[in-house]
Coordinates of C-alpha atoms in Angstrom, one line a residue:
M1 CA -63.5 -22.5 -129.2
V2 CA -63.4 -21.9 -133.0
F3 CA -64.0 -24.5 -135.6
I4 CA -61.1 -24.8 -138.1
P5 CA -62.2 -26.8 -141.3
G6 CA -58.8 -28.3 -141.9
G7 CA -57.2 -29.1 -145.2
E8 CA -53.8 -29.4 -146.8
Y9 CA -50.8 -27.2 -146.4
K10 CA -47.2 -27.2 -147.6
P11 CA -44.8 -27.7 -144.7
L12 CA -41.6 -25.7 -144.3
Y13 CA -39.4 -28.8 -144.1
A14 CA -38.4 -31.6 -146.5
K15 CA -37.0 -31.1 -150.0
E16 CA -40.0 -32.6 -151.8
A17 CA -42.5 -30.7 -149.5
T18 CA -45.3 -33.2 -149.9
P19 CA -48.5 -31.4 -148.7
R20 CA -49.6 -32.4 -145.2
T21 CA -53.2 -32.7 -144.0
A22 CA -54.7 -31.2 -140.9
P23 CA -58.1 -32.8 -140.2
A24 CA -60.8 -30.5 -139.0
F25 CA -60.4 -29.4 -135.4
F26 CA -61.4 -26.9 -132.7
M27 CA -58.9 -24.3 -131.4
D28 CA -59.2 -21.7 -128.6
A29 CA -59.8 -18.3 -130.0
V30 CA -57.2 -16.8 -127.7
Q31 CA -54.3 -17.9 -125.6
V32 CA -54.7 -19.1 -122.0
T33 CA -54.5 -16.1 -119.7
N34 CA -52.7 -15.5 -116.4
A35 CA -56.1 -15.4 -114.7
Q36 CA -57.2 -18.7 -116.1
F37 CA -53.9 -20.4 -115.2
L38 CA -54.2 -19.0 -111.7
D39 CA -57.6 -20.7 -111.4
F40 CA -55.9 -23.9 -112.6
V41 CA -53.1 -23.8 -110.0
E42 CA -55.5 -23.0 -107.2
A43 CA -57.4 -26.2 -108.1
H44 CA -54.2 -28.2 -108.8
P45 CA -51.7 -27.4 -106.0
E46 CA -49.0 -29.7 -107.6
W47 CA -48.7 -27.1 -110.4
R48 CA -48.0 -24.1 -108.1
R49 CA -44.7 -22.5 -108.6
S50 CA -43.2 -23.8 -105.3
Q51 CA -44.5 -27.3 -105.9
A52 CA -43.8 -28.1 -109.6
R53 CA -41.1 -30.8 -110.1
S54 CA -38.0 -29.8 -112.0
T55 CA -38.6 -32.7 -114.4
Q56 CA -41.8 -30.9 -115.4
A57 CA -40.8 -27.2 -115.2
D58 CA -37.4 -25.5 -114.9
S59 CA -36.5 -22.7 -112.5
N60 CA -38.2 -20.1 -114.7
Y61 CA -41.6 -21.5 -114.1
L62 CA -44.1 -18.7 -113.6
K63 CA -41.2 -16.4 -112.5
H64 CA -43.1 -13.3 -113.5
W65 CA -45.8 -14.0 -110.9
A66 CA -45.4 -12.4 -107.5
G67 CA -46.1 -15.8 -105.8
D68 CA -47.8 -19.1 -105.9
L69 CA -51.3 -17.6 -106.0
D70 CA -50.4 -13.9 -106.6
L71 CA -50.1 -12.6 -110.2
G72 CA -48.5 -9.3 -109.2
A73 CA -47.9 -6.3 -111.5
K74 CA -45.8 -8.2 -114.1
A75 CA -48.6 -10.7 -114.9
P76 CA -51.8 -8.8 -116.0
P77 CA -54.8 -11.1 -115.6
Q78 CA -55.9 -11.0 -119.2
A79 CA -52.4 -11.2 -120.7
P80 CA -51.3 -14.6 -122.0
V81 CA -49.6 -16.8 -119.4
T82 CA -46.0 -17.4 -120.2
H83 CA -43.1 -19.0 -118.3
V84 CA -45.0 -22.3 -118.5
S85 CA -43.6 -25.6 -119.6
W86 CA -45.0 -28.1 -122.2
H87 CA -45.9 -30.4 -119.3
A88 CA -47.7 -27.6 -117.5
A89 CA -49.6 -26.6 -120.6
Q90 CA -50.5 -30.2 -121.3
A91 CA -51.8 -30.5 -117.7
Y92 CA -53.9 -27.3 -118.0
C93 CA -55.4 -28.5 -121.3
Q94 CA -56.3 -31.9 -119.9
S95 CA -58.1 -30.2 -117.0
Q96 CA -60.2 -28.4 -119.5
H97 CA -60.8 -31.7 -121.5
K98 CA -58.7 -30.3 -124.3
R99 CA -55.1 -30.8 -125.6
L100 CA -52.4 -28.8 -127.2
P101 CA -52.8 -28.3 -131.0
T102 CA -50.5 -30.3 -133.1
Q103 CA -47.9 -28.6 -135.2
D104 CA -49.9 -29.3 -138.4
E105 CA -53.0 -27.8 -136.8
W106 CA -51.2 -24.7 -135.6
E107 CA -49.4 -24.1 -138.8
F108 CA -52.5 -24.6 -140.9
A109 CA -54.5 -22.1 -138.8
A110 CA -51.6 -19.7 -138.7
R111 CA -51.4 -19.3 -142.5
A112 CA -54.6 -17.2 -142.4
D113 CA -54.8 -13.5 -142.3
A114 CA -57.9 -11.3 -141.9
K115 CA -59.2 -12.2 -145.3
K116 CA -57.6 -15.3 -146.7
I117 CA -57.3 -18.9 -145.4
D118 CA -53.8 -19.1 -146.9
A119 CA -51.7 -16.0 -146.8
S120 CA -48.4 -17.8 -146.5
T121 CA -47.2 -16.4 -149.9
D122 CA -48.5 -12.9 -149.3
Q123 CA -45.4 -10.7 -149.0
A124 CA -47.3 -8.0 -147.0
F125 CA -48.4 -10.7 -144.5
L126 CA -44.9 -12.2 -144.2
K127 CA -43.4 -8.7 -143.7
L128 CA -45.9 -8.1 -140.9
L129 CA -44.8 -11.3 -139.2
L130 CA -41.1 -10.5 -139.5
E131 CA -41.7 -7.1 -138.0
W132 CA -43.2 -8.7 -135.0
Y133 CA -40.5 -11.4 -134.7
S134 CA -37.9 -8.7 -134.7
K135 CA -39.6 -6.6 -132.1
P136 CA -38.0 -6.8 -128.6
A137 CA -40.3 -8.2 -125.9
T138 CA -41.7 -5.8 -123.4
S139 CA -41.9 -6.4 -119.6
A140 CA -45.7 -6.8 -119.6
L141 CA -47.8 -8.4 -122.4
E142 CA -51.0 -6.9 -123.7
S143 CA -54.4 -8.6 -123.3
V144 CA -55.1 -11.7 -125.4
Q145 CA -58.0 -9.8 -126.9
S146 CA -55.6 -7.4 -128.5
G147 CA -54.2 -10.1 -130.8
I148 CA -54.7 -9.9 -134.5
L149 CA -57.9 -11.6 -135.7
N150 CA -57.7 -14.0 -138.6
V151 CA -60.3 -15.2 -141.0
H152 CA -61.0 -18.3 -138.9
G153 CA -61.9 -16.2 -135.9
V154 CA -58.6 -17.0 -134.0
R155 CA -56.7 -14.1 -132.3
G156 CA -53.0 -13.7 -131.7
L157 CA -51.4 -16.6 -133.5
H158 CA -48.9 -14.0 -134.5
G159 CA -48.1 -10.8 -132.6
L160 CA -48.2 -11.6 -128.9
V161 CA -46.2 -14.7 -127.9
W162 CA -44.9 -18.0 -129.3
E163 CA -47.0 -21.0 -128.6
W164 CA -46.5 -24.6 -127.5
V165 CA -47.7 -27.3 -129.8
H166 CA -48.2 -31.0 -128.9
D167 CA -45.4 -32.3 -131.1
F168 CA -42.9 -29.5 -130.6
N169 CA -40.1 -32.0 -130.5
S170 CA -40.7 -33.0 -134.2
S171 CA -39.0 -29.7 -135.2
M172 CA -35.3 -29.9 -135.6
I173 CA -33.3 -27.0 -136.9
V174 CA -31.2 -25.2 -134.2
G175 CA -29.9 -25.2 -130.7
D176 CA -31.0 -24.0 -127.2
S177 CA -33.4 -21.1 -127.3
R178 CA -32.0 -20.0 -123.9
G179 CA -28.4 -20.3 -124.8
D180 CA -26.0 -19.3 -127.6
G181 CA -28.2 -20.6 -130.5
S182 CA -25.5 -22.9 -131.8
M183 CA -26.4 -25.2 -134.7
E184 CA -27.1 -28.8 -133.7
R185 CA -27.7 -30.3 -137.2
K186 CA -24.8 -32.7 -136.6
L187 CA -26.8 -34.2 -133.8
F188 CA -29.5 -35.5 -136.1
C189 CA -29.7 -38.7 -138.1
G190 CA -30.9 -37.7 -141.6
A191 CA -30.5 -34.0 -140.9
G192 CA -29.6 -33.3 -144.6
S193 CA -33.2 -33.8 -145.5
L194 CA -34.4 -31.1 -143.2
L195 CA -34.0 -28.4 -145.9
A196 CA -36.6 -25.6 -145.9
A197 CA -39.2 -26.1 -148.7
D198 CA -39.7 -22.4 -149.0
V199 CA -36.7 -20.4 -148.1
S200 CA -38.6 -17.1 -148.7
N201 CA -40.9 -17.9 -145.7
Y202 CA -38.3 -16.9 -143.1
A203 CA -41.1 -16.3 -140.5
A204 CA -42.0 -20.0 -140.7
Y205 CA -38.4 -21.0 -140.4
M206 CA -38.0 -18.9 -137.3
R207 CA -41.0 -20.7 -135.7
F208 CA -39.6 -24.1 -136.5
A209 CA -36.1 -23.0 -135.3
F210 CA -37.6 -21.8 -132.0
R211 CA -39.5 -25.1 -131.4
S212 CA -36.4 -27.0 -132.3
S213 CA -34.6 -25.4 -129.4
L214 CA -37.1 -26.3 -126.8
K215 CA -37.3 -29.1 -124.2
G216 CA -40.4 -30.1 -122.4
N217 CA -39.5 -28.5 -119.0
Y218 CA -38.4 -25.2 -120.5
C219 CA -40.3 -22.1 -119.3
V220 CA -39.8 -19.0 -121.5
G221 CA -41.1 -15.5 -121.1
S222 CA -42.2 -15.2 -124.7
L223 CA -43.9 -18.7 -124.8
G224 CA -47.6 -19.3 -124.1
F225 CA -50.2 -21.8 -125.3
R226 CA -53.9 -22.4 -126.2
G227 CA -56.0 -25.5 -126.3
A228 CA -57.5 -27.6 -129.1
K229 CA -59.9 -30.5 -129.6
S230 CA -60.4 -33.1 -132.3
V231 CA -63.7 -33.1 -134.3
S232 CA -63.7 -36.7 -135.5
A233 CA -65.5 -39.2 -133.3
N234 CA -62.7 -41.7 -133.9
A235 CA -60.0 -39.3 -132.9
K236 CA -58.6 -39.7 -129.4
D237 CA -57.5 -36.7 -127.3
V238 CA -55.3 -39.0 -125.3
K239 CA -54.7 -38.1 -121.7
R240 CA -51.5 -38.9 -119.9
P241 CA -50.4 -38.0 -116.4
A242 CA -48.4 -34.8 -116.5
I243 CA -46.8 -35.4 -113.1
F244 CA -44.0 -37.9 -113.2
K245 CA -40.7 -38.3 -111.3
T246 CA -39.0 -40.4 -113.9
P247 CA -39.9 -41.7 -117.4
Y248 CA -40.9 -45.0 -115.7
D249 CA -43.9 -43.3 -114.2
L250 CA -45.4 -42.7 -117.7
L251 CA -48.4 -44.8 -118.6
G252 CA -49.1 -46.7 -121.8
E253 CA -48.6 -50.2 -123.1
W254 CA -45.5 -51.3 -125.0
R255 CA -44.8 -54.6 -126.7
T256 CA -41.5 -56.5 -126.6
Q257 CA -39.7 -58.2 -129.4
D258 CA -41.4 -61.4 -128.2
D259 CA -44.8 -59.7 -128.6
K260 CA -45.4 -59.6 -124.9
P261 CA -47.1 -56.6 -123.2
A262 CA -44.9 -54.3 -121.1
T263 CA -44.9 -51.0 -119.3
L264 CA -42.1 -48.6 -118.7
A265 CA -42.6 -49.3 -115.0
S266 CA -41.6 -52.9 -115.7
L267 CA -38.1 -51.6 -116.5
R268 CA -37.5 -50.6 -112.9
G269 CA -35.1 -52.6 -110.7
K270 CA -32.1 -52.7 -113.1
V271 CA -29.6 -50.2 -114.3
R272 CA -30.3 -49.6 -118.1
V273 CA -28.5 -48.3 -121.1
V274 CA -31.3 -46.9 -123.3
T275 CA -31.7 -45.4 -126.8
M276 CA -34.6 -44.5 -129.1
G277 CA -34.7 -44.9 -132.9
F278 CA -36.1 -47.2 -135.6
T279 CA -34.8 -50.5 -137.0
R280 CA -35.0 -49.4 -140.6
C281 CA -32.5 -46.6 -139.9
K282 CA -29.4 -46.8 -142.1
F283 CA -27.4 -43.9 -140.6
A284 CA -27.2 -43.2 -136.9
C285 CA -29.0 -46.1 -135.4
P286 CA -26.5 -48.8 -136.5
R287 CA -23.7 -46.7 -135.0
I288 CA -25.6 -46.3 -131.8
F289 CA -26.3 -50.0 -131.6
H290 CA -22.6 -50.6 -132.2
D291 CA -21.6 -48.2 -129.4
M292 CA -24.1 -49.8 -127.0
Q293 CA -22.6 -53.2 -127.8
K294 CA -19.1 -51.8 -127.1
V295 CA -20.4 -50.7 -123.8
E296 CA -21.8 -54.2 -123.2
A297 CA -18.4 -55.7 -124.1
A298 CA -16.5 -53.3 -121.9
L299 CA -18.6 -54.2 -118.9
G300 CA -17.6 -57.9 -119.2
A301 CA -19.4 -60.1 -116.8
D302 CA -21.0 -57.0 -115.2
A303 CA -23.1 -56.6 -118.3
D304 CA -25.4 -59.4 -116.8
K305 CA -26.4 -56.8 -114.2
V306 CA -27.5 -54.2 -116.8
G307 CA -30.4 -54.0 -119.2
F308 CA -29.9 -52.7 -122.7
T309 CA -33.1 -51.2 -124.1
F310 CA -34.2 -49.9 -127.5
L311 CA -37.5 -47.9 -127.7
S312 CA -38.9 -47.6 -131.2
I313 CA -40.2 -44.3 -132.6
D314 CA -41.6 -46.2 -135.6
P315 CA -44.6 -48.3 -134.5
Q316 CA -45.9 -48.7 -138.1
H317 CA -42.8 -50.7 -139.1
D318 CA -41.2 -51.8 -135.9
T319 CA -43.4 -54.8 -135.2
P320 CA -42.3 -57.4 -132.6
A321 CA -41.2 -59.6 -135.6
A322 CA -39.1 -56.7 -137.1
M323 CA -37.5 -56.0 -133.7
A324 CA -36.7 -59.7 -133.1
A325 CA -35.1 -59.8 -136.6
K326 CA -32.9 -56.8 -135.8
M327 CA -31.8 -58.4 -132.6
A328 CA -31.0 -61.6 -134.4
E329 CA -29.1 -59.7 -137.1
L330 CA -27.0 -58.0 -134.4
K331 CA -26.6 -61.1 -132.3
M332 CA -28.1 -59.5 -129.3
S333 CA -28.9 -61.6 -126.2
G334 CA -32.6 -61.6 -125.1
E335 CA -31.3 -62.0 -121.6
R336 CA -29.7 -58.5 -121.7
W337 CA -31.5 -56.7 -124.6
T338 CA -35.1 -55.5 -124.8
F339 CA -36.7 -53.9 -127.8
L340 CA -40.0 -52.1 -127.2
T341 CA -42.7 -50.6 -129.5
A342 CA -45.8 -48.6 -128.6
P343 CA -48.5 -46.3 -130.2
D344 CA -47.4 -42.9 -131.4
D345 CA -48.8 -40.9 -128.5
T346 CA -47.1 -43.2 -125.9
V347 CA -43.8 -42.8 -127.8
Q348 CA -44.2 -39.0 -128.0
Q349 CA -44.7 -38.7 -124.2
L350 CA -41.5 -40.7 -123.5
A351 CA -39.5 -38.8 -126.2
V352 CA -40.4 -35.5 -124.5
A353 CA -39.4 -36.9 -121.1
L354 CA -36.0 -38.0 -122.5
N355 CA -35.5 -34.8 -124.5
F356 CA -35.4 -36.8 -127.7
K357 CA -36.4 -35.2 -131.0
F358 CA -37.7 -37.0 -134.1
Q359 CA -39.5 -36.1 -137.3
L360 CA -40.9 -38.1 -140.1
V361 CA -39.4 -36.8 -143.4
E362 CA -40.2 -38.5 -146.7
G363 CA -41.0 -41.9 -145.2
F364 CA -38.0 -42.0 -142.8
F365 CA -37.2 -40.4 -139.5
A366 CA -34.7 -37.7 -138.7
H367 CA -33.9 -38.0 -135.1
S368 CA -31.5 -36.9 -132.4
N369 CA -28.9 -39.3 -131.2
L370 CA -29.0 -40.6 -127.7
I371 CA -27.4 -43.2 -125.4
A372 CA -28.7 -42.7 -121.9
V373 CA -27.8 -44.4 -118.6
L374 CA -30.8 -44.7 -116.3
D375 CA -30.6 -45.9 -112.7
E376 CA -32.9 -48.5 -111.2
D377 CA -35.8 -46.1 -110.8
G378 CA -35.4 -44.5 -114.2
N379 CA -33.5 -41.3 -113.4
V380 CA -31.3 -40.2 -116.2
I381 CA -27.8 -40.3 -114.8
H382 CA -25.7 -39.9 -118.0
R383 CA -26.4 -38.8 -121.6
E384 CA -24.3 -39.2 -124.7
E385 CA -25.6 -37.4 -127.8
S386 CA -22.7 -37.5 -130.2
L387 CA -22.1 -40.4 -132.6
G388 CA -18.9 -42.3 -132.2
A389 CA -18.1 -40.7 -128.8
D390 CA -15.7 -42.2 -126.3
I391 CA -17.7 -44.9 -124.5
E392 CA -15.6 -44.6 -121.3
P393 CA -17.9 -42.0 -119.6
T394 CA -20.9 -44.2 -120.3
V395 CA -19.2 -47.3 -119.0
N396 CA -18.0 -45.5 -115.9
S397 CA -21.5 -44.2 -115.3
V398 CA -22.9 -47.7 -115.4
R399 CA -20.1 -49.1 -113.1
Q400 CA -20.8 -46.4 -110.5
L401 CA -24.5 -47.5 -110.4
I402 CA -23.9 -51.3 -110.2
K403 CA -21.0 -51.3 -107.8
P404 CA -21.8 -52.9 -104.4

């Protein structure tokens, strides 16, 4: 691994573009290779192509390999492994006592060229990046050692493949990377604040746009990863189980509006209507709460059979007292409604599992809009991602689950 001293950098997003800080960290000098990932799946059978759960990896998982334990001609051993999901990349890093780099860490390291720590305004450097981004992908990737070396001693941050970052779902710009690329700004609360801070840095915009299009189980032929580690003795490279059937399998302690400890597993046993957000929100969240209360009203007496659950993305401000105050303001019954808050990493894991995106921008959160119906075991049965949508499909989904 290579030591990166850390420091401040100007992020792409936010109109004011307040500098962000990346603490010192370690980063792998090159991406993880096919050969290294083969060693991993040999030792961890649950991550073999035929065994991986669809919740952790889609049907493109390791599709360029000849078989579970056979790389074949399309996956050179020393080329970066691709067609791996965020969950699979996380699992690999944990097996090596590492983690995925954060977006801040990756962007800070990626500003460097061969001579300068910050080449983000160097037009020759930016032109080189755009030339790579516009180059069609080839069927077989080159060795990770062929990647361009920067001043930190890291190879291939640009020029070989895109790379997963830990908090990829904090980038919100465009639509599905595997689909038609349609804009989804309308889906985000506070999306007007996500203006590029430097419109001339189109290469950075493309990176953020690509990350914005991803979901945790996506496996893309141009997407690989590398590991990272924290330097600070106080920093925690938190480990979470990468294998889960439903979000209720995820670990981590939450606290209720009554300041009682809870786990996601404790939500089992009841059909639930679920959302994520933050109580300070003045835009989408009030409308989402209103729609959920309309669903509650439409169910009539059957609403007693259903749990209505709010999971906060803002642990700094959404204390149990703040959540209880919001419930009182909205006249929500504690018999039906549960508000939960948890540390950032626990929230991040759940957000990825629910395909929920959020990003702190100038003190508030931009976030996707979600009302989800989960069955008694936590399987997502129905999703609504548009504000003010007809509640009937959500109500019908709930009724189907609670009928005798």
